[in-house]
Amino acid sequence: MTAPIVPILPETVALAVEVLAEGGLVAIPTETVYGLAADAANPDAVVSLYEAKGRPRFNPLIAHVSGIEMAMREAVFSPLAARLAGKFWPGPLTLVLPALIGGTVCDLARSGLQTIGLRCPAHPAARILIGEFGRPLVAPSANRSGHVSPTRAEHVAVDLADRINLILDGGPCEVGIESTILAVEGDTATLLRAGAVPSDELEAFIGQPLARASGASITAPGMLKSHYAPKARLRLNIDAPDDGEGYLGFGPASRGGLNLSPSGDLAEAATKLFAMLRALDERFDRIAVAPIPMTGLGEAINDRLARAAHRD
Ligand code: TXA
Ligand code: MG
């Protein structure tokens, strides 16, 4: 089977709903990266999703919801969690909350944890699809486990076309980097993954610094040192490449190779990061990357680059 890539139309969304209801796998656009969606309530569908990605089953999936009402059927929202959802949903913030007994998301999707990751994507097609489906869809990034995340339908096809049923093509993802993941317990918020909502924005909203997860406390391969990895070797914080090395530049001073943002705009850089890494990976065995500031979205960009560069 090779999954067809189809544009988003009422009839292709209806087809996607049908495929998902039968336990199939559908790649969908979100504002961050493409997700590989399956019925969160169907353990067989979730098993085939783990298999298609080659993802270890101890790595839980994010359940995607169409709004707060759907989310409240799955998790216990503390006042802080409700405030965060009210402010940042729909949008690229995932909340890890205590799972509600009697929720529809199956144990396997949560890797048996007593918590659940919930996200309400801002992409209109994703929300319409989840709304029409009527219950949460799990959707990890639609790449083979450990590989660079997909920001275009073609990236999904390269990694997964022979393993899934359908690819909905919504064009390039607007944000380009995954959601920020926050675990919220009572009035404490802990940053599990830097992402598309910068942590300083979250801290300003909450009114206090975020707690940071210590490596040992969380089992989540998105947090593993090596992840988002191209085949090429990466060197980071490099002002000029060596001979024969691909170059991923940033800002007006960078010359040659590809440039994440000639004007030095971090939002533009986030949008282009994964597509440019994939493009350089096709042509080079070694890639040097320019220094990227740590402010705002720079935290998430540097996080992904560090994992892409890491070799165990
Ligand atoms: O932007 C995104 O979040 C994208 C789009 C498709 O929505 N999804 C995404 O999913 O990045 P994935 O599976 O590639 O990364 C989800 C991360 C994993 O590192 C997983 O371990 C963590 O979320 N996660 C999910 N549920 C969790 C839980 N209950 N506790 C701790 N970590 C959790
Ligand atoms: Mg991923």
mmCIF file of C-alpha atoms and ligand atoms in Angstrom:
data_model
loop_
_atom_site.group_PDB
_atom_site.id
_atom_site.type_symbol
_atom_site.label_atom_id
_atom_site.label_comp_id
_atom_site.label_asym_id
_atom_site.label_seq_id
_atom_site.Cartn_x
_atom_site.Cartn_y
_atom_site.Cartn_z
ATOM 1 C CA MET A 1 0.000 0.000 0.000
ATOM 2 C CA THR A 2 1.155 3.517 -0.753
ATOM 3 C CA ALA A 3 -0.817 6.193 1.013
ATOM 4 C CA PRO A 4 -2.322 8.751 -1.373
ATOM 5 C CA ILE A 5 -1.556 12.421 -0.680
ATOM 6 C CA VAL A 6 -4.849 14.296 -0.940
ATOM 7 C CA PRO A 7 -5.787 17.982 -0.557
ATOM 8 C CA ILE A 8 -8.059 19.040 2.278
ATOM 9 C CA LEU A 9 -11.659 19.079 1.054
ATOM 10 C CA PRO A 10 -14.926 18.141 2.762
ATOM 11 C CA GLU A 11 -14.871 14.759 1.002
ATOM 12 C CA THR A 12 -11.254 13.933 1.920
ATOM 13 C CA VAL A 13 -11.881 14.892 5.550
ATOM 14 C CA ALA A 14 -14.944 12.605 5.497
ATOM 15 C CA LEU A 15 -12.767 9.848 4.032
ATOM 16 C CA ALA A 16 -10.182 10.409 6.789
ATOM 17 C CA VAL A 17 -12.885 10.092 9.464
ATOM 18 C CA GLU A 18 -13.984 6.797 7.898
ATOM 19 C CA VAL A 19 -10.411 5.433 7.719
ATOM 20 C CA LEU A 20 -9.768 6.412 11.360
ATOM 21 C CA ALA A 21 -13.038 4.842 12.527
ATOM 22 C CA GLU A 22 -11.910 1.580 10.929
ATOM 23 C CA GLY A 23 -8.623 1.691 12.859
ATOM 24 C CA GLY A 24 -6.501 3.142 10.043
ATOM 25 C CA LEU A 25 -3.671 5.678 10.157
ATOM 26 C CA VAL A 26 -3.980 9.151 8.624
ATOM 27 C CA ALA A 27 -1.259 11.810 8.485
ATOM 28 C CA ILE A 28 -2.702 15.241 9.217
ATOM 29 C CA PRO A 29 -1.330 18.766 9.149
ATOM 30 C CA THR A 30 -1.107 20.702 12.388
ATOM 31 C CA GLU A 31 0.309 24.186 12.903
ATOM 32 C CA THR A 32 3.506 22.671 14.408
ATOM 33 C CA VAL A 33 4.423 19.552 12.390
ATOM 34 C CA TYR A 34 2.471 16.823 10.592
ATOM 35 C CA GLY A 35 0.953 14.263 12.962
ATOM 36 C CA LEU A 36 0.160 10.603 12.376
ATOM 37 C CA ALA A 37 -3.398 10.250 13.646
ATOM 38 C CA ALA A 38 -5.173 7.191 14.999
ATOM 39 C CA ASP A 39 -8.291 6.603 17.096
ATOM 40 C CA ALA A 40 -7.055 7.100 20.674
ATOM 41 C CA ALA A 41 -9.757 4.778 21.994
ATOM 42 C CA ASN A 42 -8.790 1.843 19.753
ATOM 43 C CA PRO A 43 -5.857 -0.210 21.109
ATOM 44 C CA ASP A 44 -5.394 -2.065 17.782
ATOM 45 C CA ALA A 45 -5.095 1.221 15.911
ATOM 46 C CA VAL A 46 -2.636 2.486 18.530
ATOM 47 C CA VAL A 47 -0.532 -0.686 18.206
ATOM 48 C CA SER A 48 -0.332 -0.250 14.441
ATOM 49 C CA LEU A 49 0.640 3.394 14.928
ATOM 50 C CA TYR A 50 3.551 2.435 17.218
ATOM 51 C CA GLU A 51 4.601 -0.160 14.644
ATOM 52 C CA ALA A 52 4.396 2.196 11.662
ATOM 53 C CA LYS A 53 6.642 4.705 13.428
ATOM 54 C CA GLY A 54 8.945 2.089 14.952
ATOM 55 C CA ARG A 55 8.275 3.848 18.233
ATOM 56 C CA PRO A 56 8.990 2.183 21.577
ATOM 57 C CA ARG A 57 5.748 1.518 23.403
ATOM 58 C CA PHE A 58 6.968 3.091 26.617
ATOM 59 C CA ASN A 59 6.812 6.477 24.871
ATOM 60 C CA PRO A 60 3.286 7.883 25.395
ATOM 61 C CA LEU A 61 1.301 9.679 22.691
ATOM 62 C CA ILE A 62 -0.384 13.079 22.801
ATOM 63 C CA ALA A 63 -4.186 12.961 22.508
ATOM 64 C CA HIS A 64 -5.455 15.743 20.254
ATOM 65 C CA VAL A 65 -8.800 17.306 21.091
ATOM 66 C CA SER A 66 -11.128 19.754 19.355
ATOM 67 C CA GLY A 67 -11.582 21.907 22.456
ATOM 68 C CA ILE A 68 -11.556 22.127 26.247
ATOM 69 C CA GLU A 69 -14.874 20.264 26.625
ATOM 70 C CA MET A 70 -13.446 17.176 24.911
ATOM 71 C CA ALA A 71 -10.239 17.471 26.985
ATOM 72 C CA MET A 72 -12.188 17.631 30.248
ATOM 73 C CA ARG A 73 -13.609 14.178 29.549
ATOM 74 C CA GLU A 74 -10.043 12.803 29.610
ATOM 75 C CA ALA A 75 -8.164 14.601 32.397
ATOM 76 C CA VAL A 76 -8.448 16.410 35.688
ATOM 77 C CA PHE A 77 -7.879 20.124 35.138
ATOM 78 C CA SER A 78 -6.522 22.061 38.115
ATOM 79 C CA PRO A 79 -7.366 25.784 38.069
ATOM 80 C CA LEU A 80 -3.883 26.490 36.649
ATOM 81 C CA ALA A 81 -4.326 23.861 33.911
ATOM 82 C CA ALA A 82 -7.720 25.358 32.996
ATOM 83 C CA ARG A 83 -6.210 28.844 32.873
ATOM 84 C CA LEU A 84 -3.385 27.676 30.595
ATOM 85 C CA ALA A 85 -5.808 25.903 28.247
ATOM 86 C CA GLY A 86 -8.064 28.970 28.216
ATOM 87 C CA LYS A 87 -5.164 31.184 27.206
ATOM 88 C CA PHE A 88 -3.108 29.004 24.843
ATOM 89 C CA TRP A 89 -5.679 26.679 23.193
ATOM 90 C CA PRO A 90 -6.162 26.180 20.374
ATOM 91 C CA GLY A 91 -2.418 26.347 19.892
ATOM 92 C CA PRO A 92 0.943 24.628 20.297
ATOM 93 C CA LEU A 93 0.852 23.882 24.036
ATOM 94 C CA THR A 94 0.520 20.287 25.279
ATOM 95 C CA LEU A 95 -0.637 19.806 28.865
ATOM 96 C CA VAL A 96 0.297 16.623 30.736
ATOM 97 C CA LEU A 97 -2.400 16.137 33.382
ATOM 98 C CA PRO A 98 -3.766 13.393 35.662
ATOM 99 C CA ALA A 99 -5.838 11.053 33.463
ATOM 100 C CA LEU A 100 -9.505 10.826 34.366
ATOM 101 C CA ILE A 101 -10.774 7.344 35.182
ATOM 102 C CA GLY A 102 -13.339 6.497 32.518
ATOM 103 C CA GLY A 103 -11.667 8.620 29.834
ATOM 104 C CA THR A 104 -11.778 7.275 26.272
ATOM 105 C CA VAL A 105 -8.023 7.308 25.532
ATOM 106 C CA CYS A 106 -6.730 3.743 25.877
ATOM 107 C CA ASP A 107 -4.004 2.752 28.357
ATOM 108 C CA LEU A 108 -1.575 1.840 25.603
ATOM 109 C CA ALA A 109 -1.719 5.348 24.132
ATOM 110 C CA ARG A 110 -0.671 6.618 27.553
ATOM 111 C CA SER A 111 1.954 3.867 27.885
ATOM 112 C CA GLY A 112 0.105 2.860 31.022
ATOM 113 C CA LEU A 113 0.910 6.159 32.759
ATOM 114 C CA GLN A 114 -1.577 7.799 35.089
ATOM 115 C CA THR A 115 -1.124 11.048 33.217
ATOM 116 C CA ILE A 116 -2.262 12.057 29.756
ATOM 117 C CA GLY A 117 -0.803 14.530 27.244
ATOM 118 C CA LEU A 118 -3.543 16.714 25.704
ATOM 119 C CA ARG A 119 -3.292 19.258 22.938
ATOM 120 C CA CYS A 120 -5.847 21.265 20.974
ATOM 121 C CA PRO A 121 -4.197 22.092 17.639
ATOM 122 C CA ALA A 122 -4.827 25.467 16.007
ATOM 123 C CA HIS A 123 -4.789 24.119 12.441
ATOM 124 C CA PRO A 124 -8.386 24.435 11.169
ATOM 125 C CA ALA A 125 -8.352 21.145 9.237
ATOM 126 C CA ALA A 126 -7.062 19.247 12.271
ATOM 127 C CA ARG A 127 -9.759 20.710 14.520
ATOM 128 C CA ILE A 128 -12.539 20.042 12.008
ATOM 129 C CA LEU A 129 -11.327 16.461 11.606
ATOM 130 C CA ILE A 130 -11.227 15.821 15.368
ATOM 131 C CA GLY A 131 -14.612 17.521 15.805
ATOM 132 C CA GLU A 132 -16.169 15.328 13.098
ATOM 133 C CA PHE A 133 -14.513 12.229 14.548
ATOM 134 C CA GLY A 134 -16.068 13.135 17.884
ATOM 135 C CA ARG A 135 -13.341 11.896 20.221
ATOM 136 C CA PRO A 136 -9.586 12.367 20.677
ATOM 137 C CA LEU A 137 -7.019 11.343 18.085
ATOM 138 C CA VAL A 138 -3.509 10.406 19.138
ATOM 139 C CA ALA A 139 -0.987 12.003 16.816
ATOM 140 C CA PRO A 140 2.752 11.756 17.274
ATOM 141 C CA SER A 141 4.881 13.529 14.701
ATOM 142 C CA ALA A 142 4.480 11.670 11.384
ATOM 143 C CA ASN A 143 8.089 10.534 10.999
ATOM 144 C CA ARG A 144 9.860 7.281 11.715
ATOM 145 C CA SER A 145 10.847 7.257 15.381
ATOM 146 C CA GLY A 146 13.999 9.276 16.034
ATOM 147 C CA HIS A 147 14.017 10.935 12.603
ATOM 148 C CA VAL A 148 13.548 14.618 11.742
ATOM 149 C CA SER A 149 9.920 15.764 12.164
ATOM 150 C CA PRO A 150 7.876 16.435 8.982
ATOM 151 C CA THR A 151 6.706 19.931 8.104
ATOM 152 C CA ARG A 152 5.370 19.048 4.630
ATOM 153 C CA ALA A 153 3.202 16.237 3.297
ATOM 154 C CA GLU A 154 6.120 15.017 1.130
ATOM 155 C CA HIS A 155 8.285 14.531 4.244
ATOM 156 C CA VAL A 156 5.596 12.234 5.638
ATOM 157 C CA ALA A 157 5.463 10.299 2.371
ATOM 158 C CA VAL A 158 9.250 9.732 2.379
ATOM 159 C CA ASP A 159 9.180 8.270 5.897
ATOM 160 C CA LEU A 160 5.834 6.477 6.067
ATOM 161 C CA ALA A 161 3.865 6.251 2.769
ATOM 162 C CA ASP A 162 4.138 2.459 2.630
ATOM 163 C CA ARG A 163 2.941 2.027 6.236
ATOM 164 C CA ILE A 164 -0.128 4.242 6.539
ATOM 165 C CA ASN A 165 -3.473 4.735 4.793
ATOM 166 C CA LEU A 166 -3.813 8.398 3.867
ATOM 167 C CA ILE A 167 -1.924 11.705 3.909
ATOM 168 C CA LEU A 168 -3.937 14.943 4.144
ATOM 169 C CA ASP A 169 -1.890 17.707 2.531
ATOM 170 C CA GLY A 170 -2.360 21.087 4.224
ATOM 171 C CA GLY A 171 0.784 22.668 2.762
ATOM 172 C CA PRO A 172 3.839 23.605 4.832
ATOM 173 C CA CYS A 173 3.313 23.851 8.612
ATOM 174 C CA GLU A 174 3.124 27.424 9.841
ATOM 175 C CA VAL A 175 5.134 27.049 13.078
ATOM 176 C CA GLY A 176 7.481 24.221 12.093
ATOM 177 C CA ILE A 177 8.560 23.077 15.561
ATOM 178 C CA GLU A 178 6.632 20.856 17.986
ATOM 179 C CA SER A 179 4.382 21.997 20.803
ATOM 180 C CA THR A 180 5.745 23.006 24.180
ATOM 181 C CA ILE A 181 4.960 20.288 26.744
ATOM 182 C CA LEU A 182 4.056 21.307 30.297
ATOM 183 C CA ALA A 183 3.170 18.902 33.100
ATOM 184 C CA VAL A 184 0.714 20.601 35.442
ATOM 185 C CA GLU A 185 0.146 19.218 38.928
ATOM 186 C CA GLY A 186 -2.015 21.456 41.048
ATOM 187 C CA ASP A 187 -0.406 24.872 40.811
ATOM 188 C CA THR A 188 3.018 23.640 39.668
ATOM 189 C CA ALA A 189 3.964 23.677 35.982
ATOM 190 C CA THR A 190 7.031 21.734 34.825
ATOM 191 C CA LEU A 191 8.560 22.168 31.383
ATOM 192 C CA LEU A 192 8.975 18.716 29.789
ATOM 193 C CA ARG A 193 9.824 19.880 26.249
ATOM 194 C CA ALA A 194 10.699 23.352 25.000
ATOM 195 C CA GLY A 195 8.593 24.099 21.948
ATOM 196 C CA ALA A 196 6.517 26.501 19.928
ATOM 197 C CA VAL A 197 5.260 28.528 22.894
ATOM 198 C CA PRO A 198 8.398 30.140 24.339
ATOM 199 C CA SER A 199 8.905 29.454 28.055
ATOM 200 C CA ASP A 200 9.273 33.150 28.882
ATOM 201 C CA GLU A 201 5.736 33.678 27.530
ATOM 202 C CA LEU A 202 4.435 30.890 29.782
ATOM 203 C CA GLU A 203 6.318 32.235 32.791
ATOM 204 C CA ALA A 204 4.937 35.723 32.219
ATOM 205 C CA PHE A 205 1.402 34.284 32.096
ATOM 206 C CA ILE A 206 1.799 32.027 35.146
ATOM 207 C CA GLY A 207 3.662 34.692 37.083
ATOM 208 C CA GLN A 208 6.492 32.440 38.239
ATOM 209 C CA PRO A 209 9.392 30.464 36.761
ATOM 210 C CA LEU A 210 8.621 27.034 35.292
ATOM 211 C CA ALA A 211 10.025 24.013 37.066
ATOM 212 C CA ARG A 212 12.408 22.080 34.802
ATOM 213 C CA ALA A 213 12.231 18.288 34.495
ATOM 214 C CA SER A 214 15.329 16.539 35.752
ATOM 215 C CA GLY A 215 16.418 13.859 33.249
ATOM 216 C CA ALA A 216 15.728 10.902 35.523
ATOM 217 C CA SER A 217 12.166 11.769 36.470
ATOM 218 C CA ILE A 218 10.595 11.544 33.024
ATOM 219 C CA THR A 219 10.549 8.633 30.623
ATOM 220 C CA ALA A 220 9.821 10.271 27.300
ATOM 221 C CA PRO A 221 12.002 9.578 24.268
ATOM 222 C CA GLY A 222 11.194 13.032 22.890
ATOM 223 C CA MET A 223 13.414 13.968 25.811
ATOM 224 C CA LEU A 224 16.163 11.523 24.835
ATOM 225 C CA LYS A 225 19.496 13.050 24.008
ATOM 226 C CA SER A 226 19.502 11.626 20.482
ATOM 227 C CA HIS A 227 16.293 12.363 18.592
ATOM 228 C CA TYR A 228 15.196 14.389 15.582
ATOM 229 C CA ALA A 229 18.339 12.973 13.994
ATOM 230 C CA PRO A 230 19.476 13.322 10.375
ATOM 231 C CA LYS A 231 21.961 10.774 8.980
ATOM 232 C CA ALA A 232 24.641 13.456 8.669
ATOM 233 C CA ARG A 233 26.895 14.466 11.547
ATOM 234 C CA LEU A 234 26.118 17.900 12.915
ATOM 235 C CA ARG A 235 28.467 20.494 14.387
ATOM 236 C CA LEU A 236 26.757 23.341 16.230
ATOM 237 C CA ASN A 237 27.625 27.012 16.833
ATOM 238 C CA ILE A 238 29.883 27.192 13.781
ATOM 239 C CA ASP A 239 30.512 30.527 12.052
ATOM 240 C CA ALA A 240 31.813 29.083 8.767
ATOM 241 C CA PRO A 241 31.688 25.515 7.387
ATOM 242 C CA ASP A 242 34.704 23.348 6.517
ATOM 243 C CA ASP A 243 35.272 22.240 2.910
ATOM 244 C CA GLY A 244 32.692 19.649 1.852
ATOM 245 C CA GLU A 245 30.450 20.387 4.809
ATOM 246 C CA GLY A 246 26.834 21.528 4.347
ATOM 247 C CA TYR A 247 25.947 24.764 6.139
ATOM 248 C CA LEU A 248 22.808 25.851 7.932
ATOM 249 C CA GLY A 249 23.185 29.569 8.527
ATOM 250 C CA PHE A 250 21.208 32.105 10.539
ATOM 251 C CA GLY A 251 21.159 35.888 10.242
ATOM 252 C CA PRO A 252 22.718 38.385 7.840
ATOM 253 C CA ALA A 253 26.342 37.434 8.594
ATOM 254 C CA SER A 254 25.943 33.801 7.430
ATOM 255 C CA ARG A 255 27.286 33.115 3.951
ATOM 256 C CA GLY A 256 26.771 30.085 1.701
ATOM 257 C CA GLY A 257 24.652 26.985 2.280
ATOM 258 C CA LEU A 258 21.064 27.447 3.417
ATOM 259 C CA ASN A 259 19.940 30.202 5.768
ATOM 260 C CA LEU A 260 17.221 29.632 8.384
ATOM 261 C CA SER A 261 16.481 33.352 8.389
ATOM 262 C CA PRO A 262 18.687 35.913 6.635
ATOM 263 C CA SER A 263 17.061 38.646 8.731
ATOM 264 C CA GLY A 264 17.667 36.746 11.997
ATOM 265 C CA ASP A 265 13.975 36.084 12.730
ATOM 266 C CA LEU A 266 13.546 33.095 15.086
ATOM 267 C CA ALA A 267 9.941 32.378 14.026
ATOM 268 C CA GLU A 268 11.069 32.095 10.401
ATOM 269 C CA ALA A 269 13.963 29.864 11.511
ATOM 270 C CA ALA A 270 11.599 27.529 13.413
ATOM 271 C CA THR A 271 9.385 27.207 10.335
ATOM 272 C CA LYS A 272 12.304 26.237 8.129
ATOM 273 C CA LEU A 273 14.444 24.191 10.539
ATOM 274 C CA PHE A 274 13.298 20.628 9.816
ATOM 275 C CA ALA A 275 12.835 21.084 6.042
ATOM 276 C CA MET A 276 16.343 22.559 5.699
ATOM 277 C CA LEU A 277 17.875 19.816 7.864
ATOM 278 C CA ARG A 278 16.223 17.219 5.622
ATOM 279 C CA ALA A 279 17.410 19.008 2.461
ATOM 280 C CA LEU A 280 21.042 19.247 3.665
ATOM 281 C CA ASP A 281 20.937 15.649 4.897
ATOM 282 C CA GLU A 282 20.210 14.502 1.330
ATOM 283 C CA ARG A 283 23.345 16.193 -0.013
ATOM 284 C CA PHE A 284 25.955 16.076 2.773
ATOM 285 C CA ASP A 285 27.487 13.658 5.301
ATOM 286 C CA ARG A 286 28.443 16.537 7.548
ATOM 287 C CA ILE A 287 26.482 19.680 8.391
ATOM 288 C CA ALA A 288 27.649 22.732 10.332
ATOM 289 C CA VAL A 289 25.048 24.970 11.968
ATOM 290 C CA ALA A 290 25.403 28.662 12.798
ATOM 291 C CA PRO A 291 24.921 29.904 16.371
ATOM 292 C CA ILE A 292 21.245 30.535 17.186
ATOM 293 C CA PRO A 293 20.337 32.859 20.074
ATOM 294 C CA MET A 294 18.676 31.196 23.103
ATOM 295 C CA THR A 295 15.900 33.786 23.424
ATOM 296 C CA GLY A 296 12.204 33.079 22.683
ATOM 297 C CA LEU A 297 11.799 30.276 20.117
ATOM 298 C CA GLY A 298 15.600 29.916 20.128
ATOM 299 C CA GLU A 299 15.321 27.644 23.190
ATOM 300 C CA ALA A 300 13.267 25.074 21.245
ATOM 301 C CA ILE A 301 15.408 25.407 18.105
ATOM 302 C CA ASN A 302 18.615 24.850 20.095
ATOM 303 C CA ASP A 303 16.990 21.919 21.923
ATOM 304 C CA ARG A 304 16.158 20.168 18.614
ATOM 305 C CA LEU A 305 19.611 20.906 17.195
ATOM 306 C CA ALA A 306 21.351 19.520 20.294
ATOM 307 C CA ARG A 307 19.382 16.272 20.009
ATOM 308 C CA ALA A 308 19.968 16.094 16.247
ATOM 309 C CA ALA A 309 23.727 16.478 16.867
ATOM 310 C CA HIS A 310 23.935 13.968 19.700
ATOM 311 C CA ARG A 311 25.375 10.517 19.036
ATOM 312 C CA ASP A 312 25.114 7.841 21.716
HETATM 313 O O1 TXA B 1 3.465 19.585 18.104
HETATM 314 C C1 TXA B 1 3.325 18.438 18.546
HETATM 315 O O2 TXA B 1 3.263 18.184 19.773
HETATM 316 C C2 TXA B 1 3.230 17.294 17.539
HETATM 317 C C3 TXA B 1 1.967 17.503 16.682
HETATM 318 C C4 TXA B 1 1.753 16.389 15.697
HETATM 319 O O3 TXA B 1 0.858 17.664 17.523
HETATM 320 N N1 TXA B 1 3.234 16.020 18.178
HETATM 321 C C5 TXA B 1 4.347 15.498 18.743
HETATM 322 O O4 TXA B 1 4.186 14.213 19.247
HETATM 323 O O5 TXA B 1 5.415 16.085 18.788
HETATM 324 P P1 TXA B 1 5.389 13.239 19.598
HETATM 325 O O6 TXA B 1 4.741 11.951 19.915
HETATM 326 O O7 TXA B 1 6.389 13.269 18.512
HETATM 327 O O8 TXA B 1 5.963 13.841 20.924
HETATM 328 C C6 TXA B 1 5.178 13.794 22.076
HETATM 329 C C7 TXA B 1 6.011 13.850 23.315
HETATM 330 C C8 TXA B 1 6.838 12.605 23.501
HETATM 331 O O9 TXA B 1 8.154 12.987 23.869
HETATM 332 C C9 TXA B 1 6.141 11.923 24.680
HETATM 333 O O10 TXA B 1 7.043 11.190 25.439
HETATM 334 C C10 TXA B 1 5.555 13.100 25.440
HETATM 335 O O11 TXA B 1 5.117 13.947 24.430
HETATM 336 N N2 TXA B 1 4.378 12.701 26.233
HETATM 337 C C11 TXA B 1 3.147 12.327 25.812
HETATM 338 N N3 TXA B 1 2.358 11.984 26.860
HETATM 339 C C12 TXA B 1 3.100 12.148 27.963
HETATM 340 C C13 TXA B 1 2.873 11.932 29.362
HETATM 341 N N4 TXA B 1 1.712 11.465 29.825
HETATM 342 N N5 TXA B 1 3.892 12.193 30.217
HETATM 343 C C14 TXA B 1 5.087 12.656 29.760
HETATM 344 N N6 TXA B 1 5.375 12.858 28.444
HETATM 345 C C15 TXA B 1 4.399 12.611 27.569
HETATM 346 MG MG MG B 2 8.245 13.318 17.475
#
